[in-house]
Coordinates of C-alpha atoms in Angstrom, one line a residue:
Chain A
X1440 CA -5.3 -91.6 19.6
X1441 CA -6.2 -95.1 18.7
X1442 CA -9.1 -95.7 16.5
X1443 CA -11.5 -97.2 18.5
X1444 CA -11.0 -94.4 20.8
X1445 CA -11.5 -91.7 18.0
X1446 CA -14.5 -93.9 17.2
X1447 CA -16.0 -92.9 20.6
X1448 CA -14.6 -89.4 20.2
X1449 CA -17.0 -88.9 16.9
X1450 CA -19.5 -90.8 18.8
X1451 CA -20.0 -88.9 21.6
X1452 CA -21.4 -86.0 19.1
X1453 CA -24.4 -87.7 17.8
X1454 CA -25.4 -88.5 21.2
X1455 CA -27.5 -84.8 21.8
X1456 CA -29.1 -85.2 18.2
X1457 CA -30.1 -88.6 18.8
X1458 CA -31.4 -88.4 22.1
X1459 CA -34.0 -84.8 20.4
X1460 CA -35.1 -87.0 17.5
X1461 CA -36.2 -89.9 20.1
X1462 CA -37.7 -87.3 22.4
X1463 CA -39.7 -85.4 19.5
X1464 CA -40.8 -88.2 18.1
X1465 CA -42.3 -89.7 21.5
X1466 CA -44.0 -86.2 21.8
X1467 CA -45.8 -86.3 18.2
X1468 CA -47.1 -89.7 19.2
X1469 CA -48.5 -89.0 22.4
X1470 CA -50.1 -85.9 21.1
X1471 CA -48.2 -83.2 22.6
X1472 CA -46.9 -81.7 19.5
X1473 CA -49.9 -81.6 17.1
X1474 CA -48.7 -82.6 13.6
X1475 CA -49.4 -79.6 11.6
X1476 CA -47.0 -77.6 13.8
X1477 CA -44.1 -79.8 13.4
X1478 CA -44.8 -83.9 12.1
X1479 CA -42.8 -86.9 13.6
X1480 CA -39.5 -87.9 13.0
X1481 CA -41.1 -91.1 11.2
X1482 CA -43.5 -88.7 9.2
X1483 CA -40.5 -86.8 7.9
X1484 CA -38.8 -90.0 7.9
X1485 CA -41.5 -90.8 4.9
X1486 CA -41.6 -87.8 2.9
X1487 CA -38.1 -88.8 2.8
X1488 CA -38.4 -92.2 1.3
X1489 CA -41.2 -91.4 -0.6
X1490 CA -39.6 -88.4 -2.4
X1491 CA -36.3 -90.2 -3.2
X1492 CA -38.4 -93.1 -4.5
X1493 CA -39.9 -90.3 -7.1
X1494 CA -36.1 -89.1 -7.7
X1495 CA -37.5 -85.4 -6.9
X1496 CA -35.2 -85.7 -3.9
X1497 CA -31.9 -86.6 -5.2
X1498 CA -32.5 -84.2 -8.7
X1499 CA -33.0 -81.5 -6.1
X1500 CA -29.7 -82.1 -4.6
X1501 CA -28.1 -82.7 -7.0
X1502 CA -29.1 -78.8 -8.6
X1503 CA -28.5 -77.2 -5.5
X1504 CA -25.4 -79.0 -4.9
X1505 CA -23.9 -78.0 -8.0
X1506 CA -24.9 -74.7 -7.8
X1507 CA -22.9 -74.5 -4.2
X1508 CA -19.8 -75.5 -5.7
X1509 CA -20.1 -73.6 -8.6
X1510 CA -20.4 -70.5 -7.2
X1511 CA -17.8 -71.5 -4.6
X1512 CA -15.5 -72.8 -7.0
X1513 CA -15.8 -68.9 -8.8
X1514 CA -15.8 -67.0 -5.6
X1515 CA -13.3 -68.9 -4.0
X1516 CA -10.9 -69.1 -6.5
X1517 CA -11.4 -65.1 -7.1
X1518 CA -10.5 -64.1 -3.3
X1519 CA -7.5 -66.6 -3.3
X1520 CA -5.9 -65.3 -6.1
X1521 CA -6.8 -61.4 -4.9
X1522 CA -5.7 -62.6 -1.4
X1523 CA -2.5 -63.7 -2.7
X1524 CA -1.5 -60.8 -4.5
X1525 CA -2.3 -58.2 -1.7
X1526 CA -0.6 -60.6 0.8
X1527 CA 2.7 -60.5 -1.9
X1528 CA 2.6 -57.4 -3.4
X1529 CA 2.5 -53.6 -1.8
X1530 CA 0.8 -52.3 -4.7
X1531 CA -1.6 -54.9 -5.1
X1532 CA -2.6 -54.1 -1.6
X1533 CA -2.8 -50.2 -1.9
X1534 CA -4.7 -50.4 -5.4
X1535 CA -7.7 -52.6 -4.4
X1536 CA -7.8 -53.4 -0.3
X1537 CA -9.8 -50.1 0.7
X1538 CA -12.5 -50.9 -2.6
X1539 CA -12.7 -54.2 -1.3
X1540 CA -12.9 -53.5 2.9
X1541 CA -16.0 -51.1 1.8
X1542 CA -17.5 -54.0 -0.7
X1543 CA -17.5 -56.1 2.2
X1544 CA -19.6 -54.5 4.6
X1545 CA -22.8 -54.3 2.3
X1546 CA -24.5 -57.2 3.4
X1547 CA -24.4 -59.6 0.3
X1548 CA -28.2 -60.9 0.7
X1549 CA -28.8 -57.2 0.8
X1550 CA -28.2 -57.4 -3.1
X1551 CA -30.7 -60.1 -4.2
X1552 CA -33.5 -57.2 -5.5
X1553 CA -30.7 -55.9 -7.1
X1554 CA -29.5 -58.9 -8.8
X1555 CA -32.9 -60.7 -9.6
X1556 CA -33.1 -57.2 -12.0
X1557 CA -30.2 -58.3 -13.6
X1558 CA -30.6 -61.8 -13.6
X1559 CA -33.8 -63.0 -13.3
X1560 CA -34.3 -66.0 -11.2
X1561 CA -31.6 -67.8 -13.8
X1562 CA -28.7 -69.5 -12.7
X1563 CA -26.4 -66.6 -12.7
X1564 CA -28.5 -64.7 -10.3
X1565 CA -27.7 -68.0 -7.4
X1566 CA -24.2 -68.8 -8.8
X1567 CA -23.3 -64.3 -8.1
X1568 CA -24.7 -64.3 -5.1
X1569 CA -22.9 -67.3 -3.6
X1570 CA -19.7 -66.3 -5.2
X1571 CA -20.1 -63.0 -3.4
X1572 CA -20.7 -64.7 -0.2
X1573 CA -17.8 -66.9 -0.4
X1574 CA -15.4 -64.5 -1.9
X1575 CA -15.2 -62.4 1.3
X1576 CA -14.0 -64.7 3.9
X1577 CA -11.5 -66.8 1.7
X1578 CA -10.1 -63.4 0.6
X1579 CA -9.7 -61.7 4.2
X1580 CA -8.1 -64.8 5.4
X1581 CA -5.8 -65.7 2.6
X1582 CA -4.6 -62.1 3.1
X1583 CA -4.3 -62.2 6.6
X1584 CA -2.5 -65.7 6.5
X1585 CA 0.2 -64.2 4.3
X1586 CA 0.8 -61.3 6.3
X1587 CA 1.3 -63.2 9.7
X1588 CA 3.9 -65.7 8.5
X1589 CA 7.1 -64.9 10.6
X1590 CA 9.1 -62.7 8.9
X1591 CA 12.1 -64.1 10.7
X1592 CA 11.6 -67.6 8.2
X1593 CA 11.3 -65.4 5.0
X1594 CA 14.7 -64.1 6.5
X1595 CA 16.0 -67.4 7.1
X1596 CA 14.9 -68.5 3.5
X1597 CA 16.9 -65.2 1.7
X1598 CA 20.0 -66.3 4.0
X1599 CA 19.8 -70.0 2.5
X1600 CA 19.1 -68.7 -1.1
X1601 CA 15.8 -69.8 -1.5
X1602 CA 14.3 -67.6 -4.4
X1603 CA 11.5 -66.1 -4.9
X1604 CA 9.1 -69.4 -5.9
X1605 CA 10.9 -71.5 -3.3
X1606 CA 10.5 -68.8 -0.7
X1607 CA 6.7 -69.0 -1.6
X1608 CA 5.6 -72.5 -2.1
X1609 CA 8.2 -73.2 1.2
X1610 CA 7.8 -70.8 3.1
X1611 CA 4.5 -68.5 3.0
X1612 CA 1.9 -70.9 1.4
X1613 CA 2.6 -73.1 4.0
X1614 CA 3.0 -70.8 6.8
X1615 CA -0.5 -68.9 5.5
X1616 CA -2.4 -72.2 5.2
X1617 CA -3.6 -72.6 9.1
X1618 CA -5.5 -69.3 8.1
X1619 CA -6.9 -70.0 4.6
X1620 CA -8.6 -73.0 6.0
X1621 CA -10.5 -71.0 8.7
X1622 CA -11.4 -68.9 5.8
X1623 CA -12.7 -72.1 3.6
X1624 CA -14.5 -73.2 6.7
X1625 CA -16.0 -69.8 7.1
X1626 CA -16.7 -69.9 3.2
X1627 CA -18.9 -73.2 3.1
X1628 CA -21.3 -72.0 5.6
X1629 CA -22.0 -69.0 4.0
X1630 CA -22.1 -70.4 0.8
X1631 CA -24.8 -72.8 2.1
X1632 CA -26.5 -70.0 3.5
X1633 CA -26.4 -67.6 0.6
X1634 CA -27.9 -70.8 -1.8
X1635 CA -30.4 -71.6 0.5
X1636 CA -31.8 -67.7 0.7
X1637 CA -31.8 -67.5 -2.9
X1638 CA -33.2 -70.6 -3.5
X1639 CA -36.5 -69.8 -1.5
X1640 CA -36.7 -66.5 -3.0
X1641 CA -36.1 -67.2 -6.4
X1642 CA -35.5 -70.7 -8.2
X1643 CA -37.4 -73.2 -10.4
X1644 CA -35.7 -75.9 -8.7
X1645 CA -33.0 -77.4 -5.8
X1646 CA -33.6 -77.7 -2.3
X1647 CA -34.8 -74.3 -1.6
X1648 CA -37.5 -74.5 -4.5
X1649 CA -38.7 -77.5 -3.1
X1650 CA -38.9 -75.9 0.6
X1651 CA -41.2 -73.7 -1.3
X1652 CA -43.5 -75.3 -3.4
X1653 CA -44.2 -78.0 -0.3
X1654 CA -45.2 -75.3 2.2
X1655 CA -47.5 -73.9 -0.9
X1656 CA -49.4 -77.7 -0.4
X1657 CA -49.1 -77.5 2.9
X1658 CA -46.6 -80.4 3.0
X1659 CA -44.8 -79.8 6.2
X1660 CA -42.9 -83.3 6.8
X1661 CA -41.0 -82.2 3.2
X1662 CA -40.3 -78.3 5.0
X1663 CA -38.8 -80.1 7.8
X1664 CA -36.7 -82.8 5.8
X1665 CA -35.5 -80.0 3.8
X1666 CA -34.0 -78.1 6.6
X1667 CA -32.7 -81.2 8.0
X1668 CA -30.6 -81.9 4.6
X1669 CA -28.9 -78.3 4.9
X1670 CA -27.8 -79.3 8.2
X1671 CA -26.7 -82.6 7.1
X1672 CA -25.2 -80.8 3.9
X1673 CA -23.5 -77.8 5.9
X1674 CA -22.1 -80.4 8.1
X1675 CA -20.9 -82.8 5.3
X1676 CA -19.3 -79.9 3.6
X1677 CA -17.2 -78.8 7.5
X1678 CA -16.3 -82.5 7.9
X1679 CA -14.4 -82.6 4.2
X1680 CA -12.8 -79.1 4.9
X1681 CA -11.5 -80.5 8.6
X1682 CA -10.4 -83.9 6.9
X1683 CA -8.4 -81.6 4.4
X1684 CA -7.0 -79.4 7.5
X1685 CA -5.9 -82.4 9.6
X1686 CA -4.2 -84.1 5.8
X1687 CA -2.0 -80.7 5.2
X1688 CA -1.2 -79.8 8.2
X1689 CA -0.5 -82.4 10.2
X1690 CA 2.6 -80.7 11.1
X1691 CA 0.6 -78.2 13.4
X1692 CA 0.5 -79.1 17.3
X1693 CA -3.0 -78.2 17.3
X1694 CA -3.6 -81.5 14.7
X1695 CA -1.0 -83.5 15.9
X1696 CA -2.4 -86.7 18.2
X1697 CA -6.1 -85.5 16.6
Chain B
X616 CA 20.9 -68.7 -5.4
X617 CA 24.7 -69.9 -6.2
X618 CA 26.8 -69.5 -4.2
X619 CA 29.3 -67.4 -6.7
X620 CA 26.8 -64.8 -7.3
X621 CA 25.9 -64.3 -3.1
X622 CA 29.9 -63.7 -3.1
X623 CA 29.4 -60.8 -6.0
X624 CA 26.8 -58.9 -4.0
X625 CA 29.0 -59.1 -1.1
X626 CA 32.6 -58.1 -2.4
X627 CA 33.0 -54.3 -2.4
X628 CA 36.2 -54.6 -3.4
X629 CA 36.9 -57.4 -5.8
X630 CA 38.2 -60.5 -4.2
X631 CA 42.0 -61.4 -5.5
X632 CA 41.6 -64.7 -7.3
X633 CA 44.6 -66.6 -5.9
X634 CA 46.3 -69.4 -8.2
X635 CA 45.4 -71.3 -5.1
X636 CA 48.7 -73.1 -4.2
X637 CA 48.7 -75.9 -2.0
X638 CA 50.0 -74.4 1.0
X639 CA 48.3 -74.7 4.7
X640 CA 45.1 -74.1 4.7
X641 CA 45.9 -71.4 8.0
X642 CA 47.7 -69.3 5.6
X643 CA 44.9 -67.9 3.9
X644 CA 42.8 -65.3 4.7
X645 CA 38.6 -65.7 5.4
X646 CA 38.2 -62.3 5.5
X647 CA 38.9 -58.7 6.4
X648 CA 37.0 -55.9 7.6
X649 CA 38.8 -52.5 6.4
X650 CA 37.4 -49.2 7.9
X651 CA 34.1 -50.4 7.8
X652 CA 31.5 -48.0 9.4
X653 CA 27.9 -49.0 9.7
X654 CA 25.0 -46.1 10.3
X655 CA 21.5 -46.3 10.6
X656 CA 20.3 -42.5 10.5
X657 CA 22.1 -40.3 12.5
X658 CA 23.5 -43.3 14.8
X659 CA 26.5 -44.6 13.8
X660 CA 26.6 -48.7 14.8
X661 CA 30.5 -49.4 13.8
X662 CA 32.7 -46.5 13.9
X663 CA 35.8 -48.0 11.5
X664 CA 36.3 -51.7 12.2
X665 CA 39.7 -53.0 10.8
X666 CA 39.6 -57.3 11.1
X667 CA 41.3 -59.4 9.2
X668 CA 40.6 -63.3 10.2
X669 CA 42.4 -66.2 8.6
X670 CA 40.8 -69.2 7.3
X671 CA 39.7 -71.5 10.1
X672 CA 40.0 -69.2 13.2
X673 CA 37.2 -69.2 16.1
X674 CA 37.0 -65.5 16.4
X675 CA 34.0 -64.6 19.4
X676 CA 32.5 -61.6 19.2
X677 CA 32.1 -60.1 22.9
X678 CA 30.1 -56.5 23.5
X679 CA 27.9 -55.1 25.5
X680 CA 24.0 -55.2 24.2
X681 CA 23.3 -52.6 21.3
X682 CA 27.3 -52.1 20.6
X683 CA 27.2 -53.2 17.5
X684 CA 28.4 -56.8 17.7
X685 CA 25.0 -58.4 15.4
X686 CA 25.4 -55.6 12.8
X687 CA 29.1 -56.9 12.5
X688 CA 27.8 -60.6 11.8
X689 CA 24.7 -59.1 9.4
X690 CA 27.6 -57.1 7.2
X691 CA 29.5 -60.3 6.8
X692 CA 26.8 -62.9 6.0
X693 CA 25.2 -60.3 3.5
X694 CA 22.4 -59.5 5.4
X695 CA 23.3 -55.8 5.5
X696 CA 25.8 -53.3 3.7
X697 CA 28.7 -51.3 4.9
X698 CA 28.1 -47.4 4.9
X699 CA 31.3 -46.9 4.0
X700 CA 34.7 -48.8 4.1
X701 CA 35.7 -52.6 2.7
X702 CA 34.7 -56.2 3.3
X703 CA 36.9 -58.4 1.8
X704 CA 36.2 -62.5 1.5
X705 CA 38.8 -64.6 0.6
X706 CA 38.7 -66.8 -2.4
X707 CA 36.1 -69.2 -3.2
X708 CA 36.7 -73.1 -2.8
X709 CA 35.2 -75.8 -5.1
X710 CA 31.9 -77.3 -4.0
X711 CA 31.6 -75.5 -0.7
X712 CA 29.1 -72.3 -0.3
X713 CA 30.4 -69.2 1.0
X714 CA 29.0 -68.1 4.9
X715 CA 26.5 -69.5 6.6
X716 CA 24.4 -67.9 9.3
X717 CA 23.1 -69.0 12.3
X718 CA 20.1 -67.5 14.7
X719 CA 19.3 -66.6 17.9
X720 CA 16.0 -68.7 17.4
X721 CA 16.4 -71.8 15.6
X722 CA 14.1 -71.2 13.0
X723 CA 13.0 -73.9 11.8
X724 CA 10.1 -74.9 9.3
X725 CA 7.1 -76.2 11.5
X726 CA 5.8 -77.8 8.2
X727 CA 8.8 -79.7 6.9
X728 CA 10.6 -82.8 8.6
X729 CA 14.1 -82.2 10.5
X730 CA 15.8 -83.6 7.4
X731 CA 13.4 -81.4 5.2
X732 CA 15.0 -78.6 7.3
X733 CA 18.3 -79.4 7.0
X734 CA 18.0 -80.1 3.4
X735 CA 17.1 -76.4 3.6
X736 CA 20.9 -75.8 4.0
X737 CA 21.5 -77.3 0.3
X738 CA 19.2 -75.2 -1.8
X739 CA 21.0 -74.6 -4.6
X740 CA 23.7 -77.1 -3.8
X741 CA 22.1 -80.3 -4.1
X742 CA 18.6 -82.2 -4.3
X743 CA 16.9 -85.1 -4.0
X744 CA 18.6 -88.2 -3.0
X745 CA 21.8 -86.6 -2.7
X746 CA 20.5 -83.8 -0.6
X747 CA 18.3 -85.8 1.8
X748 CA 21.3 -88.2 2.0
X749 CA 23.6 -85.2 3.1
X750 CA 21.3 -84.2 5.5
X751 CA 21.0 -87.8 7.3
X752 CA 24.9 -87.5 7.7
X753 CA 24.8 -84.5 9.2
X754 CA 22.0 -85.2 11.3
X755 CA 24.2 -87.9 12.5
X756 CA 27.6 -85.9 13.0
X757 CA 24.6 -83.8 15.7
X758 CA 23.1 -86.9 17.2
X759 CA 19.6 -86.7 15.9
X760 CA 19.7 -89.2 12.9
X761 CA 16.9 -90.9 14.5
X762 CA 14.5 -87.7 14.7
X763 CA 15.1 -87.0 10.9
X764 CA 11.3 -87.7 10.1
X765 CA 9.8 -85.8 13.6
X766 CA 8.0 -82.8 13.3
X767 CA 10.1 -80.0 14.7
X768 CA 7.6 -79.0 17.4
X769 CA 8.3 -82.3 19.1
X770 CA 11.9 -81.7 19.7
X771 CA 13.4 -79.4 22.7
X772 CA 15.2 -76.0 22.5
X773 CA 18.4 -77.5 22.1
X774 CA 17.4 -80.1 19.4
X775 CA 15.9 -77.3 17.4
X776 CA 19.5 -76.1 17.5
X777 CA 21.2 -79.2 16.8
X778 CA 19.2 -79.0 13.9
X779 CA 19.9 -75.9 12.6
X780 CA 23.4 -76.1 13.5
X781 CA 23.2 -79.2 11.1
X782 CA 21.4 -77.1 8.0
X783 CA 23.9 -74.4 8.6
X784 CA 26.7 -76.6 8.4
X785 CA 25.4 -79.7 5.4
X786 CA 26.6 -77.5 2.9
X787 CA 30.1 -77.6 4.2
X788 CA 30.3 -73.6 4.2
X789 CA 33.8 -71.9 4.6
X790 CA 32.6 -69.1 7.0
X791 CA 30.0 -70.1 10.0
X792 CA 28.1 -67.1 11.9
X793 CA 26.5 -67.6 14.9
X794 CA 24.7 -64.9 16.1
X795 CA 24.4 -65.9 20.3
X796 CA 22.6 -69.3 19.0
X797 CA 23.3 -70.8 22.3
X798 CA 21.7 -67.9 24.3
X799 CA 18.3 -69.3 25.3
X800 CA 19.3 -72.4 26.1
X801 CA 19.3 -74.0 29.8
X802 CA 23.2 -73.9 31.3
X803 CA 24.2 -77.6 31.1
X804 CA 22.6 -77.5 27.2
X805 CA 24.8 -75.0 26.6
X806 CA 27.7 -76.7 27.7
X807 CA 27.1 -79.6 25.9
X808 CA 26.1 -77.8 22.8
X809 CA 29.6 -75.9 22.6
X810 CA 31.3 -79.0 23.1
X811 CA 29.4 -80.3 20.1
X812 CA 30.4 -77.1 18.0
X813 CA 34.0 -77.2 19.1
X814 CA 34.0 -80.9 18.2
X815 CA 32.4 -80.5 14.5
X816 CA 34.6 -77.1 13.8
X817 CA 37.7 -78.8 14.8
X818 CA 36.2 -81.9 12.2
X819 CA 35.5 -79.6 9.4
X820 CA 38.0 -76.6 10.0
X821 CA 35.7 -73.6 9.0
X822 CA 36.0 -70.2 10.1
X823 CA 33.8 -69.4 13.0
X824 CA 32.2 -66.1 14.1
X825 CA 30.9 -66.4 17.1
X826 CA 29.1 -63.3 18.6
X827 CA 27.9 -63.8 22.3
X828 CA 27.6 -62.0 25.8
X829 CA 29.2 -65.0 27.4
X830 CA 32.4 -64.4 28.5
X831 CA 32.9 -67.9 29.3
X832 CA 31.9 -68.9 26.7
X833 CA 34.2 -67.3 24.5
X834 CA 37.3 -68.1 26.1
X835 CA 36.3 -71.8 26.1
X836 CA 35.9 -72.2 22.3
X837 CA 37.6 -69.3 20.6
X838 CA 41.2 -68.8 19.2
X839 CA 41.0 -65.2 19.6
X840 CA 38.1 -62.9 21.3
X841 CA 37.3 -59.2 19.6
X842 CA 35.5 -57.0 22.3
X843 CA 33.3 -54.1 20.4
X844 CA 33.0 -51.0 22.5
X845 CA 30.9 -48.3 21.3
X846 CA 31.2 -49.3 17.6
X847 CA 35.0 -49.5 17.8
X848 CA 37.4 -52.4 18.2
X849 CA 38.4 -52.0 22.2
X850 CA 40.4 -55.6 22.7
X851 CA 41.5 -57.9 20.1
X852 CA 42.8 -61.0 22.6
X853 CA 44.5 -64.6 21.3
X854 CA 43.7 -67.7 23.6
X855 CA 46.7 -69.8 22.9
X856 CA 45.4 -72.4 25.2
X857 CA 45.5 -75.6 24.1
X858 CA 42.6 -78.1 23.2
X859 CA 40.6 -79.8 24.2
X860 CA 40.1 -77.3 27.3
X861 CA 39.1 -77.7 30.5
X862 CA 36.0 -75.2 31.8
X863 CA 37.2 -73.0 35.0
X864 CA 40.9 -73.8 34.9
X865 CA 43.1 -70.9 36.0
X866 CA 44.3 -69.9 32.9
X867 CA 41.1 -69.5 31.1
X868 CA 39.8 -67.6 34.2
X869 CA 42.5 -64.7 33.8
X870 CA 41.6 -64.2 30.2
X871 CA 37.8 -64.1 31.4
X872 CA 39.4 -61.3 33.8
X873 CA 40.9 -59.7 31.3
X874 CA 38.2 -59.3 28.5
X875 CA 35.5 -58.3 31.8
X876 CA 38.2 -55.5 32.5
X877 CA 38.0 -53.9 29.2
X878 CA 34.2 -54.4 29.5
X879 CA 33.4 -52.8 32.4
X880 CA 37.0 -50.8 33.9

């Protein structure tokens, strides 16, 4: 696909958001949609420049932010690793899957009483919940990546002499990665999610905090700009993971003239 | 893996170490089956298979489905032990690696280049430059030189098997399996496909093995056809006709008689 057509591709998407903002914001003006319910796109608009101009903004993002990759970064790294090794090893697998298939159907928010005991509302109560979330689906699908490469290449591998570190950074880890990245895809919306629940419950700062404190004042063009910088956030974070997918594996069909 | 180490899991009897004098390379032996019986359970697969093949003979493999003819191929490339009885491999030339196998399926690496694939067939032979300069040359003894840098999902069933004829053969191996690699392709594929295997054996003089259901087949490219019946040798034919041969001449059709005889009479 050429770029200019691509262009249009990508363009075509922001068509639908556009056309809302210009049809809310008409509304506002004209009355129908009293500003205490939900303020203008120009009001938001405001709160926007006025709280970057005070550098609230920016700080907040900047704490929420790396709290997000923090916890994603500990999480992430955990259910590789354990993903890995059940996906390799038999015994890995038997010793820890079943603990792990009943750890993940408690709902992980479920915990945050649990944890604000043994935490507080400190960092280490937001950077264990998100790891938590993220752990989960970058674990189930490294595993499940693993176990679905064709068994017929491993074959062809032993016939050729590849041994065992060839076979696996040759063979597996590329045949497994189509699944780990549905599982890091998976893994950044819940760990925006997760950040953004524990934030409003229990922070001194970052987005979530400052969601907070403005609907305390009553400050609703800052509640809406904060839920419209998760969006843009969540969707930043999905655009890097598919620009990573489309990099490494540009061998797949599914990427190929994308 | 080396080579020489692949040979010593597969030698049940110790190969004789020749003081390899310089005589025709049709003298030697590739290698000999003794008494070999293969069971899985309570079935028994090959029921005492005596073959002894000399180095550089197209041998095809004919049987019916399920009589053993793929176990046969597994026990010699290694992929599989013998229950009981001998495989024997002849001795071990400089700088080539012992048997190579080739699939049904191509299988190929969706995530590496053709050339990364047929670089494939050197590991543990040679790397970098030398290997990827190997594996152009090959690719061009095949005809796909120009498609070294595609993705293999782009190419069609029977390039996927050019190119892993090509990584079975780049490292010049002494013994060449095929297990029916030409079976899913289209009929005039196939024909072209054989001629390009008959030209590159009779280029590089390697032992074949050829296991297929295609009678035709056989008789067009083999020196000798072995039909397995029920786990036992039932014919063991020569095709002294001479190369290159000509597809549905009159000679070629009475051997195809013959071997569908013992098939089916």
């Amino acid at each position: 696909m050429s770029f200019s057509a691509r262009l249009h591709a990508n363009a075509i998407g922001w068509v639908l958001p556009v056309l809302v903002i210009a049809g809310w914001e008409i509304a506002s003006r004209a009355g129908v949609m009293p500003a205490n319910v939900l303020p203008a796109p120009s009001a938001v608009a405001e709160a926007f420049w006025r709280l970057t101009l005070s550098g609230e903004l920016i700080r907040n993002i900047g704490v929420s932010t790396a709290r997000a990759l923090a916890g994603f970064a500990v999480g992430g790294s955990i259910g590789f690793a354990l993903g890995l090794a059940n996906g390799l090893s038999r015994l890995s697998r038997g010793l820890t899957d079943t603990t792990l298939q009943m750890i993940r159907n408690i709902p992980h928010l479920a915990l945050i009483p649990l944890v604000i005991l043994w935490f507080g509302i400190d960092e280490e109560a937001k950077l264990f919940l998100v790891a938590l979330g993220v752990f989960f689906p970058i674990y189930v699908n490294t595993l499940l990546g693993i176990q679905s490469v064709d068994p017929q290449l491993v074959e062809m591998g032993r016939v050729y002499g590849m041994d065992g570190r060839a076979l696996f950074f040759r063979v597996i880890l590329p045949g497994a990665l189509p699944a780990i990245f549905v599982g890091l895809r998976y893994a950044l919306g819940i760990m925006w999610l997760t950040l953004i629940v524990a934030e409003t419950i229990s922070a001194s700062s970052g987005l979530g905090y400052m969601a907070m404190q403005a609907r305390e004042f009553l400050l609703i063009d800052v509640v809406v700009l904060s839920i419209l910088i998760y969006a843009l956030l969540g969707k930043l974070a999905d655009s890097l993971a598919r620009l990573l997918e489309r990099l490494s594996l540009g061998w797949h069909p599914a990427f190929q003239n994308g | 893996m080396p080579a020489a180490s692949l040979t010593a899991v597969r030698s049940f009897v110790a190969a004789p170490v020749p003081a390899r004098p310089a005589i025709a390379v049709e003298g030697r032996r590739a290698f000999a089956f003794k008494g070999v019986e293969k069971r899985f359970g309570d079935k028994t697969v090959l029921d005492g298979i005596d073959l002894d093949v000399p180095s550089g003979q197209f041998v095809a493999v004919i049987g019916k489905s399920g009589c053993g003819k793929s176990t046969l191929l597994r026990l010699l490339a290694g992929l599989d032990r013998p229950t009981s009885g001998s495989l024997t491999l002849g001795a071990e030339e400089e700088g080539h690696s012992r048997t190579r196998f080739m699939f049904q399926e191509p299988r190929l690496l969706p995530w590496a280049s053709v050339v990364k694939n047929v670089e494939v067939g050197l590991t543990g032979i040679a790397a970098g430059a030398e290997a990827w300069q190997r594996a152009l040359d090959i690719l061009g003894e095949v005809g796909l030189a120009d498609r070294a840098d595609e993705w293999p999902s782009v190419l069609s069933g029977g390039q996927k098997q050019r190119v892993a004829l090509a990584r079975a053969l780049v490292g010049h191996p002494q013994i060449l399996a095929l297990d029916e690699p030409l079976g899913a392709l289209d009929a005039l594929t196939r024909i072209e496909m054989q001629q390009l295997l008959e030209r590159i054996w009779l280029a590089q003089k390697f032992t074949a093995v050829l296991v297929t259901h295609d009678v035709a087949e056989a008789v067009a490219l083999a020196d000798r056809v072995v039909v397995i019946s029920e786990g036992r040798i039932a014919l063991d034919l020569d095709v002294p006709v001479a190369r290159p041969r000509r597809r549905g001449s009159a000679e070629l059709a009475r051997l195809e008689g013959t071997i569908l005889d013992r098939l089916f009479g």
